[in-house]
Short mmCIF file of C-alpha atoms in Angstrom, two decimals:
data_model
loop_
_atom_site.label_atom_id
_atom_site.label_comp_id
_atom_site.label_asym_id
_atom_site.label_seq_id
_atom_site.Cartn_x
_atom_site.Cartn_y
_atom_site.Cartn_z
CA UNK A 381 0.00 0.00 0.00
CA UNK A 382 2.79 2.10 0.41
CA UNK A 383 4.39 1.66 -2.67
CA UNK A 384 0.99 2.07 -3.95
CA UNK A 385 0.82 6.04 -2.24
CA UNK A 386 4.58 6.47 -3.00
CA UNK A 387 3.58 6.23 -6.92
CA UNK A 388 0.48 8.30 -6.67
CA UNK A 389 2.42 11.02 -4.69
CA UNK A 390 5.44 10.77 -7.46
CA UNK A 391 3.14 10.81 -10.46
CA UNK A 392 1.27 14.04 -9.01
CA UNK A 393 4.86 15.81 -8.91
CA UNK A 394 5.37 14.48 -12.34
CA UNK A 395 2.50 15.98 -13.32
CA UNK A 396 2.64 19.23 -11.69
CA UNK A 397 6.53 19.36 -13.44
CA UNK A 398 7.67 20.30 -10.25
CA UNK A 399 10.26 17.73 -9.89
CA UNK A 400 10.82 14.46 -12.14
CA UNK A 401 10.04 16.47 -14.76
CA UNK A 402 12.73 14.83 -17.50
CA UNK A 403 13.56 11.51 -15.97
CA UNK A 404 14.34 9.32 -16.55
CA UNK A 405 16.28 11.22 -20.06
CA UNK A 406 18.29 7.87 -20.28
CA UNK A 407 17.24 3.86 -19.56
CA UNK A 408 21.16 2.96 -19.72
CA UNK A 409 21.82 1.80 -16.17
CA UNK A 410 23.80 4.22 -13.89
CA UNK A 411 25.96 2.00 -12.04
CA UNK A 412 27.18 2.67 -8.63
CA UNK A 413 30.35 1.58 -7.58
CA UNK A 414 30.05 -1.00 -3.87
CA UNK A 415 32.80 -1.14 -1.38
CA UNK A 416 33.55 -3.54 1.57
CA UNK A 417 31.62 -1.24 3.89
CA UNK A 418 28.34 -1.79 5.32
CA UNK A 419 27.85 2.44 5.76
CA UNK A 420 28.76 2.96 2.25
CA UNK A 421 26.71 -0.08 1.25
CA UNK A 422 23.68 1.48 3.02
CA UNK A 423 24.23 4.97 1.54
CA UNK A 424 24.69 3.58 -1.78
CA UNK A 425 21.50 1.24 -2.10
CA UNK A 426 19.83 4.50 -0.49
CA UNK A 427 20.96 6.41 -3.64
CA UNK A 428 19.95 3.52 -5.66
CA UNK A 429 16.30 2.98 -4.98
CA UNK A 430 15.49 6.91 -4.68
CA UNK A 431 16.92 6.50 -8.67
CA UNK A 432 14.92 3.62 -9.01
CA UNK A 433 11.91 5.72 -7.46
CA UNK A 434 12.53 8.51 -10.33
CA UNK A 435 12.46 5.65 -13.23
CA UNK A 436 16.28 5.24 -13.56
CA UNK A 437 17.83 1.58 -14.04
CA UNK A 438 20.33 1.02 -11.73
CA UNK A 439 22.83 -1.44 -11.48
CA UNK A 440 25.83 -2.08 -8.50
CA UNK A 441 29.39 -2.43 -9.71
CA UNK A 442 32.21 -3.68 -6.84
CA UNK A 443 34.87 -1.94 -7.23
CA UNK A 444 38.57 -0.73 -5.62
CA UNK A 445 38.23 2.17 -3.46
CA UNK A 446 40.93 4.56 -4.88
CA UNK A 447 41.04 2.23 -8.47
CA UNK A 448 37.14 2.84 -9.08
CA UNK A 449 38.64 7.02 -10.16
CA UNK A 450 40.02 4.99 -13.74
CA UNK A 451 36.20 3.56 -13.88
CA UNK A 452 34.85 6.61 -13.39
CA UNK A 453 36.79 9.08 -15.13
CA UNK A 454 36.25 6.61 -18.32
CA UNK A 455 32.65 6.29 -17.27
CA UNK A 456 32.67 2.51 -17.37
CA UNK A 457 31.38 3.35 -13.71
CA UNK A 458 29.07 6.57 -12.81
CA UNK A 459 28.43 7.52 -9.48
CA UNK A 460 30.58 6.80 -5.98
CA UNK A 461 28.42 7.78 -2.87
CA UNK A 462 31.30 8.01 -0.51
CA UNK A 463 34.56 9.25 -0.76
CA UNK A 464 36.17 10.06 2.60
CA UNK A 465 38.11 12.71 3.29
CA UNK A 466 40.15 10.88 5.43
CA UNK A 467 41.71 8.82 2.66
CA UNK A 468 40.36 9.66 -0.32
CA UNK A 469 41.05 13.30 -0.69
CA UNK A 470 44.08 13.40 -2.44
CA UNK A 471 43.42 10.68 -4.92
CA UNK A 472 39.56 12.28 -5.44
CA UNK A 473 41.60 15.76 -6.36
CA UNK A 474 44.11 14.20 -8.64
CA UNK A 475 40.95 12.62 -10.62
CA UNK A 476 39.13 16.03 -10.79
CA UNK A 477 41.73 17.45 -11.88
CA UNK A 478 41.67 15.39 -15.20
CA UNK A 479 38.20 16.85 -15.91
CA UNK A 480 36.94 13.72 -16.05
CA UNK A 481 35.03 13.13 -13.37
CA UNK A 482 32.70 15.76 -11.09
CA UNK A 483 32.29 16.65 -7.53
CA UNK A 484 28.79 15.97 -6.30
CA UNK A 485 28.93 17.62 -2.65
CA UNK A 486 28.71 16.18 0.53
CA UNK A 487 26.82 13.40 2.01
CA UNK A 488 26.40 15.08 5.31
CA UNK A 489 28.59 12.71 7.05
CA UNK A 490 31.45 13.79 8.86
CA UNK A 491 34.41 11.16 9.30
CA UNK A 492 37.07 9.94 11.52
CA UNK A 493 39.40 7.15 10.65
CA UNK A 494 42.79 6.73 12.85
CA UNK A 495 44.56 4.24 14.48
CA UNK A 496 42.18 3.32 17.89
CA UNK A 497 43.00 1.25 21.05
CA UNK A 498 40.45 -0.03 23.55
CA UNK A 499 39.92 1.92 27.01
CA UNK A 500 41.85 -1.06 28.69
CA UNK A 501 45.10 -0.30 26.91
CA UNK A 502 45.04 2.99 28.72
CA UNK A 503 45.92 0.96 31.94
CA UNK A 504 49.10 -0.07 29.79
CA UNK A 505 49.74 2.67 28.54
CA UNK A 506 48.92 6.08 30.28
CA UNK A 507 50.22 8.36 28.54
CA UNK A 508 47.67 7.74 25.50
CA UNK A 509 45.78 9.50 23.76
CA UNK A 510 49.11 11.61 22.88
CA UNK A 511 50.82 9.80 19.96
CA UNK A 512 54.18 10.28 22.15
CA UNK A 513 53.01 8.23 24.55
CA UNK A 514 53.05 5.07 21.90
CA UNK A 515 56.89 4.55 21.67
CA UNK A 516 56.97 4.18 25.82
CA UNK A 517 54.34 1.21 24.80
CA UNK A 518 55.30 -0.79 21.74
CA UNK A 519 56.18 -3.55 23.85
CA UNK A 520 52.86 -3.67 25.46
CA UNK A 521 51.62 -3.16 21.77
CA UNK A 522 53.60 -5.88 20.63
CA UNK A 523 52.64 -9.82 19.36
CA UNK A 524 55.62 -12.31 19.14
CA UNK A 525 55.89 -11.59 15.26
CA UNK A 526 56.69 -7.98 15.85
CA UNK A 527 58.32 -8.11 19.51
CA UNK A 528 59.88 -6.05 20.57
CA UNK A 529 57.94 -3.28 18.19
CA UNK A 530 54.73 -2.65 18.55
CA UNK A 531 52.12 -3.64 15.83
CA UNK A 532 49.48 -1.82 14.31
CA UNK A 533 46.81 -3.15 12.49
CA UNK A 534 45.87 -0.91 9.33
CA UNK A 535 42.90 -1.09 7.03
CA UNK A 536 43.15 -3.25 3.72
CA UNK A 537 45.88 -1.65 1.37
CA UNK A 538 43.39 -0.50 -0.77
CA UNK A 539 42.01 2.30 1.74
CA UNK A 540 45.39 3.78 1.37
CA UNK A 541 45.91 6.21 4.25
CA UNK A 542 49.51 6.26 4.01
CA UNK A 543 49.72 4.27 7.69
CA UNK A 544 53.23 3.08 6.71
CA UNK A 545 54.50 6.43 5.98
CA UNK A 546 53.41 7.69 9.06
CA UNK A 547 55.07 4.98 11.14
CA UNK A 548 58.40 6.25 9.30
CA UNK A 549 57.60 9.86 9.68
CA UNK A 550 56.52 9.56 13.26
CA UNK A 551 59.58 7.78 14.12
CA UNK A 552 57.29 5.13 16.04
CA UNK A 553 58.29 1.61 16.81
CA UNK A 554 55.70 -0.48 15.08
CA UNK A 555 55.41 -2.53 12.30
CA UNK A 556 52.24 -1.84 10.27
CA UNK A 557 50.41 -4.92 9.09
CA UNK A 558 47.47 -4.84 6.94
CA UNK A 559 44.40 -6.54 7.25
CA UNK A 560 42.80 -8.17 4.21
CA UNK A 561 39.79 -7.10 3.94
CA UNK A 562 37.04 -4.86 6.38
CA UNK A 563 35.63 -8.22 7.93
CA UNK A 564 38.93 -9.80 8.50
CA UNK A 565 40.41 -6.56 10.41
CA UNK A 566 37.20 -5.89 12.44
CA UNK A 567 37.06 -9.98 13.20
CA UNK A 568 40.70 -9.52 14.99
CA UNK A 569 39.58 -6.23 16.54
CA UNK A 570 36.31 -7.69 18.26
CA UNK A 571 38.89 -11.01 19.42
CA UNK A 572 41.43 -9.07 20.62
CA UNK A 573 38.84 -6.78 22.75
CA UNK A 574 37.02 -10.49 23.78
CA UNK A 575 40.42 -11.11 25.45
CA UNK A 576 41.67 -7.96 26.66
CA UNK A 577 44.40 -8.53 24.08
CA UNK A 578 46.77 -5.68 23.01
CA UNK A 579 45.54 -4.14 20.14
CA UNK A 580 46.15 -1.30 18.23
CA UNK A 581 44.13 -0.81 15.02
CA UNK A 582 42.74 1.51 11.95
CA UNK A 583 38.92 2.21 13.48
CA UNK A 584 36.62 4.45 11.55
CA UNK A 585 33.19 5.89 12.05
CA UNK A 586 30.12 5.82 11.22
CA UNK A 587 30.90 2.29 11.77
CA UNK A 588 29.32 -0.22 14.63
CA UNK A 589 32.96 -0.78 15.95
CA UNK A 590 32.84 2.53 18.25
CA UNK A 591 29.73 1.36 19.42
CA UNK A 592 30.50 -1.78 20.22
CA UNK A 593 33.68 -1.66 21.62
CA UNK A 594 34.84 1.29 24.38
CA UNK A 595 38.05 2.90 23.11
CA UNK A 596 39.93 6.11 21.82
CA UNK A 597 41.50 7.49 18.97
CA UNK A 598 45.53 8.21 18.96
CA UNK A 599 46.04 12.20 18.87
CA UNK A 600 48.39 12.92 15.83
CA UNK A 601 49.68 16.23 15.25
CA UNK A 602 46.44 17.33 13.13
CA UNK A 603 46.37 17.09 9.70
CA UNK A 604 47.10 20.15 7.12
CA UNK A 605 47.46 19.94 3.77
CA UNK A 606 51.53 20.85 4.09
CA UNK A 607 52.12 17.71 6.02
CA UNK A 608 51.45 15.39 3.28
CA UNK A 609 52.36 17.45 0.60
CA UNK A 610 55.68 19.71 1.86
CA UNK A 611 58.01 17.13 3.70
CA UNK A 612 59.52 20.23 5.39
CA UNK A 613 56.50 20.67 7.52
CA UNK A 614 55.90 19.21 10.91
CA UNK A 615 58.24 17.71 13.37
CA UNK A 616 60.49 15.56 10.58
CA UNK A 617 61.62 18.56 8.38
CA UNK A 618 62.46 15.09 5.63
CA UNK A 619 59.27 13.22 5.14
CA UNK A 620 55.82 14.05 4.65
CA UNK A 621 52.87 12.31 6.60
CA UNK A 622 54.00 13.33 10.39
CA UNK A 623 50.53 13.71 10.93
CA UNK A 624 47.43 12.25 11.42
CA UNK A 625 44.90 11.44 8.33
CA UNK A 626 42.35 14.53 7.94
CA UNK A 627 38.79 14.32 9.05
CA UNK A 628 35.64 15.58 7.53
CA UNK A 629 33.59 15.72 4.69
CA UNK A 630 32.40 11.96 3.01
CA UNK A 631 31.43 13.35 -0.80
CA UNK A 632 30.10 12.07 -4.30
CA UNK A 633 31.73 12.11 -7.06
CA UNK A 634 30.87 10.88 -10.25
CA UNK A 635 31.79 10.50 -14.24
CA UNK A 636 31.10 13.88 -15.20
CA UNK A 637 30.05 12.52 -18.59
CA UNK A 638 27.05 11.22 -16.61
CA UNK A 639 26.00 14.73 -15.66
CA UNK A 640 24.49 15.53 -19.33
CA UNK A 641 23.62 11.88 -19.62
CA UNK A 642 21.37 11.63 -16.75
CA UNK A 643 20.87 15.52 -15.36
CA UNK A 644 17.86 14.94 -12.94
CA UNK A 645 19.83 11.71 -11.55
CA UNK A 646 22.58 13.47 -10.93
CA UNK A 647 21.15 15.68 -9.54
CA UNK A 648 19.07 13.66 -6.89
CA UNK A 649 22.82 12.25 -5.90
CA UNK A 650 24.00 16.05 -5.47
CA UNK A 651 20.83 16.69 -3.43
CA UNK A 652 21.49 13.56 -1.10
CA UNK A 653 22.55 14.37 2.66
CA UNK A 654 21.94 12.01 5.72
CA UNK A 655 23.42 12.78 9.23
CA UNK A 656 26.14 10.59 11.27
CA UNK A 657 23.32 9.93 13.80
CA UNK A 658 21.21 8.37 11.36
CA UNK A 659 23.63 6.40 9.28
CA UNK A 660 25.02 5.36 12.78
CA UNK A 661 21.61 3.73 13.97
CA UNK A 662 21.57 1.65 10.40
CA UNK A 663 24.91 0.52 10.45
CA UNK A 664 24.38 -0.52 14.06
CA UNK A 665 20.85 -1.88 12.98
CA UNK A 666 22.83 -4.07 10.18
CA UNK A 667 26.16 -5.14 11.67
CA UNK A 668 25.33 -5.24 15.44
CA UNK A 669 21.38 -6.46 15.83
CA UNK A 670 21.62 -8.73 12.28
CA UNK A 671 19.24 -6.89 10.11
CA UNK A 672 19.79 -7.21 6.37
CA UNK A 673 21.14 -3.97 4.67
CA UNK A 674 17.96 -4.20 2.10
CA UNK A 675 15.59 -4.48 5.10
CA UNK A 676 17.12 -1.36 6.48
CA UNK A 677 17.54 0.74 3.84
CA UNK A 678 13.89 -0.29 3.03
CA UNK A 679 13.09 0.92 6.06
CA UNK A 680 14.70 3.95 6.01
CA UNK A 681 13.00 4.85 2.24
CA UNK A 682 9.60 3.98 3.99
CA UNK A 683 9.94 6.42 6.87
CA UNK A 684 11.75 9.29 5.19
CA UNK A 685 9.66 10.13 1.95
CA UNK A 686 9.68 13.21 2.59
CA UNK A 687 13.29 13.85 2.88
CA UNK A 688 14.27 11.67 -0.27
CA UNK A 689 11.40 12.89 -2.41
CA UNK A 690 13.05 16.75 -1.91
CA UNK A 691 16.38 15.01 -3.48
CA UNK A 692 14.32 14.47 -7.23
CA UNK A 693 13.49 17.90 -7.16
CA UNK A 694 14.81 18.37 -11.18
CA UNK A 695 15.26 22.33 -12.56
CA UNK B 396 -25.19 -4.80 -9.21
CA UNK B 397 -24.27 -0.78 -9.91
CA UNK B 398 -24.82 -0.10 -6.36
CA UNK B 399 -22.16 -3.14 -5.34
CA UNK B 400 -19.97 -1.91 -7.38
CA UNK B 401 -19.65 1.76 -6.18
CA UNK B 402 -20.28 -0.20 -2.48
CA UNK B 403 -17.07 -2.15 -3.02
CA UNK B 404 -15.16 0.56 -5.11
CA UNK B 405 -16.20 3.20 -2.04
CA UNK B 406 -14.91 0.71 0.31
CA UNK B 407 -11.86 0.20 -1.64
CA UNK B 408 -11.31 3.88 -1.98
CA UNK B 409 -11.51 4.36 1.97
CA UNK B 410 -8.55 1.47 2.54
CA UNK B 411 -6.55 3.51 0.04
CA UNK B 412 -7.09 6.08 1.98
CA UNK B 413 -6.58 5.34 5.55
CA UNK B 414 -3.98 3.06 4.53
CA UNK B 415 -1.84 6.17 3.07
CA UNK B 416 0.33 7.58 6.20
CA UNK B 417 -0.53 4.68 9.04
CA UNK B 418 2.05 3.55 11.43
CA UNK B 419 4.72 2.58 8.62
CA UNK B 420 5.33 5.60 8.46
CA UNK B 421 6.17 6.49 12.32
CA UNK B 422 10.15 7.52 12.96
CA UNK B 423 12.56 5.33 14.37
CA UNK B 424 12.90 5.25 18.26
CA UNK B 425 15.47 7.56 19.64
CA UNK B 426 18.79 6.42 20.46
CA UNK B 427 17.74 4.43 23.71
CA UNK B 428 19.76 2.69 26.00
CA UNK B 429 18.35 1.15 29.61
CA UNK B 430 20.53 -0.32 32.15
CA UNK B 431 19.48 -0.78 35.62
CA UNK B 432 19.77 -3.16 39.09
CA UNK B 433 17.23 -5.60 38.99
CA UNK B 434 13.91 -4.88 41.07
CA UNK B 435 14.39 -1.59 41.93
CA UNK B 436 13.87 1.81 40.35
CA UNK B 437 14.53 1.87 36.77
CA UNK B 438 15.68 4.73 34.53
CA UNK B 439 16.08 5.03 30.58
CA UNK B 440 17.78 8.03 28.85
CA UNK B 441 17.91 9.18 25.42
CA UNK B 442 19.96 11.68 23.70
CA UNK B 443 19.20 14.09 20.79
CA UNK B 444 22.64 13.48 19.23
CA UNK B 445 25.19 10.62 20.04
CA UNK B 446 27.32 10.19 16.86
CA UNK B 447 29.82 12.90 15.97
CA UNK B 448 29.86 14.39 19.35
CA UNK B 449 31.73 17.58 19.17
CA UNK B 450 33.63 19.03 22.62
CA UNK B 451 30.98 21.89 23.62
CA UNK B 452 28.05 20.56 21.71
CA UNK B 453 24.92 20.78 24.53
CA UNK B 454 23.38 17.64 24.26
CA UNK B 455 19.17 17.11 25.51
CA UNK B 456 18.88 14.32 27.30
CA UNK B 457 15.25 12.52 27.84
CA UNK B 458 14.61 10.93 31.19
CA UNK B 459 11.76 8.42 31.90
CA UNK B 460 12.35 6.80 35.64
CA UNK B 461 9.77 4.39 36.76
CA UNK B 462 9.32 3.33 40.70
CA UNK B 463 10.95 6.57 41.75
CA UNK B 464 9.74 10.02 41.34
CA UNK B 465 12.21 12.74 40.90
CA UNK B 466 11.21 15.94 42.70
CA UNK B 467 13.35 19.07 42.38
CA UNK B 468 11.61 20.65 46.05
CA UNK B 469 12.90 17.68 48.19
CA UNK B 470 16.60 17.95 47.07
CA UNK B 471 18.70 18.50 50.70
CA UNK B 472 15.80 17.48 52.45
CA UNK B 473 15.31 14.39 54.70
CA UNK B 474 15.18 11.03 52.66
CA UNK B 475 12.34 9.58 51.68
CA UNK B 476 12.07 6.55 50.23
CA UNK B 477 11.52 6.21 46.36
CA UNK B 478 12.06 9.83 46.01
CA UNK B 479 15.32 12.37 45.24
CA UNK B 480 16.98 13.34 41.45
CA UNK B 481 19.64 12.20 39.49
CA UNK B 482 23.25 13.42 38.71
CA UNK B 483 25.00 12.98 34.60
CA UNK B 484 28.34 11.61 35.31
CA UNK B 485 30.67 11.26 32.26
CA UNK B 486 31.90 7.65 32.19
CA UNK B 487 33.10 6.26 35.32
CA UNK B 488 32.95 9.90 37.38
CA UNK B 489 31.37 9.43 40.48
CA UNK B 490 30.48 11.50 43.78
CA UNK B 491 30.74 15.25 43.28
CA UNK B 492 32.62 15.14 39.60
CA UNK B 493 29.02 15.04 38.05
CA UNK B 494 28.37 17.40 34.95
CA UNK B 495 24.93 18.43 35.87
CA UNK B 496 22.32 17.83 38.44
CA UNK B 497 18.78 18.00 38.10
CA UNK B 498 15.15 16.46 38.51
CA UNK B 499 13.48 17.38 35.59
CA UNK B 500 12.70 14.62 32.88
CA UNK B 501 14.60 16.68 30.35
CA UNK B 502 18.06 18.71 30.92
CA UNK B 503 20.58 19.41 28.83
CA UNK B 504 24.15 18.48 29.22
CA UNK B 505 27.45 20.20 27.22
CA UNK B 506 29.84 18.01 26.53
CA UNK B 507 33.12 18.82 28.09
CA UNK B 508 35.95 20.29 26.19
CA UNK B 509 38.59 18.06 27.21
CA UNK B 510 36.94 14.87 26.50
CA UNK B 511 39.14 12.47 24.22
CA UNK B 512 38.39 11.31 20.83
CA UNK B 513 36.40 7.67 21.39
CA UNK B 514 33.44 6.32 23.24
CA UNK B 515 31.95 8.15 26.23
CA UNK B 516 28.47 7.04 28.21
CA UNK B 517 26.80 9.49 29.57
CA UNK B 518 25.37 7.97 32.88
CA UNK B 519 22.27 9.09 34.80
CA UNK B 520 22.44 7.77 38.34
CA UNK B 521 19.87 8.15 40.58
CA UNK B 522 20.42 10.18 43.84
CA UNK B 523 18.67 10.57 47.24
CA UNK B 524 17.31 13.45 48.69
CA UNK B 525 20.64 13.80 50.95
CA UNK B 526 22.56 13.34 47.36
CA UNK B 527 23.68 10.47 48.22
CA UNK B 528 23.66 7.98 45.58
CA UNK B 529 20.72 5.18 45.66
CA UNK B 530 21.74 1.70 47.04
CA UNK B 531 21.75 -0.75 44.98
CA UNK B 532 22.50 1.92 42.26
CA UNK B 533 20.14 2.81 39.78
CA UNK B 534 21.46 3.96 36.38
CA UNK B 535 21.21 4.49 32.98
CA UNK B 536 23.15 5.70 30.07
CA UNK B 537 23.83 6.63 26.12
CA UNK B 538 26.58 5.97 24.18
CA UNK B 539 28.40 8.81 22.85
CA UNK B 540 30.75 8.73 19.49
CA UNK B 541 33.12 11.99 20.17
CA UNK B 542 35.86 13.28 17.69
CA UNK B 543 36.95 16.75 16.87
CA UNK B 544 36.45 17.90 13.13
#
């Protein structure tokens, strides 16, 4: 039944001309790009049924976080719904500089992603949050593969973040080891906290680990564009990334191609915002209580027609 | 047979109708979170923002407390049984490191500007009249997500 109002209320705007107006202007599918997130799994299928909503064929293409730009700047790919700051600045501005692919704003979202220790490290290891602190605790950081450095657990190599080079920069004791995938480093995050295990790991948010697990993020010097670009900056005047990763803005960005292709569906994507808090409560609803993402998101296009139906707004 | 039809398409017309906006369409629950000693007084607490917590953000927090009544006229008076206010503690504060006191069932808390990037609970402990705290404790809390932008 609602899918039955949802139509009637869409095919009124269409014919008022208020919004819809020209869409679909293409029945090629736009295909968003999927990661190994459940957040940006959410926010894309969000994206993708509001399309669906406006008439648009959608389809979901995997792809490499940073290796999706060469999709999308030759538009075998259209639209990525998240592109963090934290990471994927500097490969998102190298790709827009090519002309090739667009900026479509930001999601709302605002984003942490640093290396994170559980509150009962702290015992270990007083002196933390300060990144100083660490080198007095490698050893309590430490498994027997790395002993007597300390061992950090980044994300897969694919999220970048340049984890290695800050090790080096930072001067810090501790061998970085990457996880293989999302799953595999969150699986050896939620052991090591079942144990009270030393841990030291890459923890992001929105994301159910913060939740879920009581801990705190490392304090880096903060981020500024000169530390990753001018080696001279920041406490090692000979390397670059003696800092912490930036925080901020998660954006769109899309095959700019795509933007005369498909005008009204881009944009709806442009027009898309949702806050931490409620991208938090889904990812928790998904990962934490065992819904499935499609139940959620179904959900959440159920109970907010009135915010997504202001995204098809078409001028 | 005409006036079936307009029956049944009147009828039809009317489930269409009250259908549209029922209680699919009702928000999600607030970010809840209940935790309490068994058999006593019980309290719950929501929050108007828990993810992205910023240092200084003021933060509304919704109190419901059932077998207790919190009245704001009886604080520093003689104890009475079932009856006093509450104190916000951040984490595992206790005694007179609390960030606000109060009785009312909604108060707003700021979030302290030295508070480290991580997980915080916000706890809402019950207190007697005398402000001293209840025995067994009674408690609740929300989760906060706090990192500086």
């Amino acid at each position: 039944m609602k899918a039955y109002c949802r139509s009637v209320f869409l095919a009124a705007l269409l014919a008022s001309g208020t919004a819809l107006g020209a869409a679909p202007e293409s029945k090629d599918p736009i295909k968003l790009t999927i990661h190994d997130w459940t957040g940006q799994y959410i926010t894309t299928h969000i994206m993708g049924r509001v399309l669906e909503e406006m008439g648009y064929n959608v389809e979901y293409q995997q792809a490499d976080y940073i290796a999706q730009f060469a999709g999308l700047e030759s538009g075998d790919l259209h639209v990525a719904m998240e592109m963090w700051e934290t990471t994927g600045k500097q490969a998102m501005d190298e790709s827009l500089k090519t002309g090739k692919t667009v900026d479509l704003g930001e999601t709302g979202m605002k984003a942490i992603e640093e290396w994170w220790y559980p509150l009962y490290m702290k015992e270990k290891c007083p002196g933390l949050p300060d990144w100083k602190a660490l080198n007095d605790c490698a050893e309590a950081f430490s498994t027997p593969e790395t002993h007597p450095k300390g061992r950090y657990l980044g994300g897969p190599v694919t999220w970048a973040g340049f984890d290695d080079e800050r090790a080096e920069a930072l001067g810090l004791d501790y061998e970085v080891v990457h996880a293989g995938t999302d799953a595999a480093l969150f699986a050896e995050i939620q052991s090591a906290y079942e144990r009270k295990a030393p841990i030291l790991a890459w923890v992001y948010t929105p994301h159910w680990a913060p939740i879920k697990f009581k801990g705190e993020w490392v304090e880096f010097p903060r981020y500024s564009e000169e530390c990753y670009n001018d080696p001279k900056w920041g406490m090692n005047t000979e390397k670059a990334y003696d800092c912490g990763k930036p925080r901020g803005w998660i954006k769109k960005v899309g095959w700019k191609d795509g933007e005369a292709k498909w005008p009204c569906a881009y944009q709806a994507v442009r027009n898309f915002t949702i806050s931490n808090q409620a991208m938090g409560e889904m990812v928790g609803e998904v990962d934490l209580d065992g819904k499935k993402v499609d139940d959620v998101v179904e959900n959440w296009i159920k109970n907010n027609e009135d915010t997504w139906t202001k995204w098809t707004q078409c001028s | 047979m005409r006036t079936i039809f307009l029956a049944l398409l009147t009828a039809f017309a009317l489930a269409v109708v009250t259908s549209c906006g029922k209680d699919d369409d009702a928000p999600p629950a607030p970010e809840e979170n209940a935790d309490t000693t068994t058999a006593g007084p019980t309290v719950k607490v929501s929050a108007d923002k828990t993810h992205a917590v910023q240092p200084g953000d003021e933060i509304t927090l919704t109190i419901e407390v059932s077998g207790f009544t919190l009245d704001p006229a009886k604080m520093e008076q003689t104890n009475e049984d079932g009856v006093g206010h509450y104190r916000v503690y951040l984490d595992d504060a206790s005694g007179a490191d609390y960030l606000i006191e109060g009785a009312d069932n909604s108060t707003k808390v700021t979030v302290p500007g030295d508070i480290t990037d991580g997980s915080h609970d916000l706890r809402v402990v019950l207190h007697n009249n005398d402000r001293t705290p209840l025995e067994p404790a009674a408690e609740g809390s929300v989760l906060l997500i706090v990192y500086r932008l």
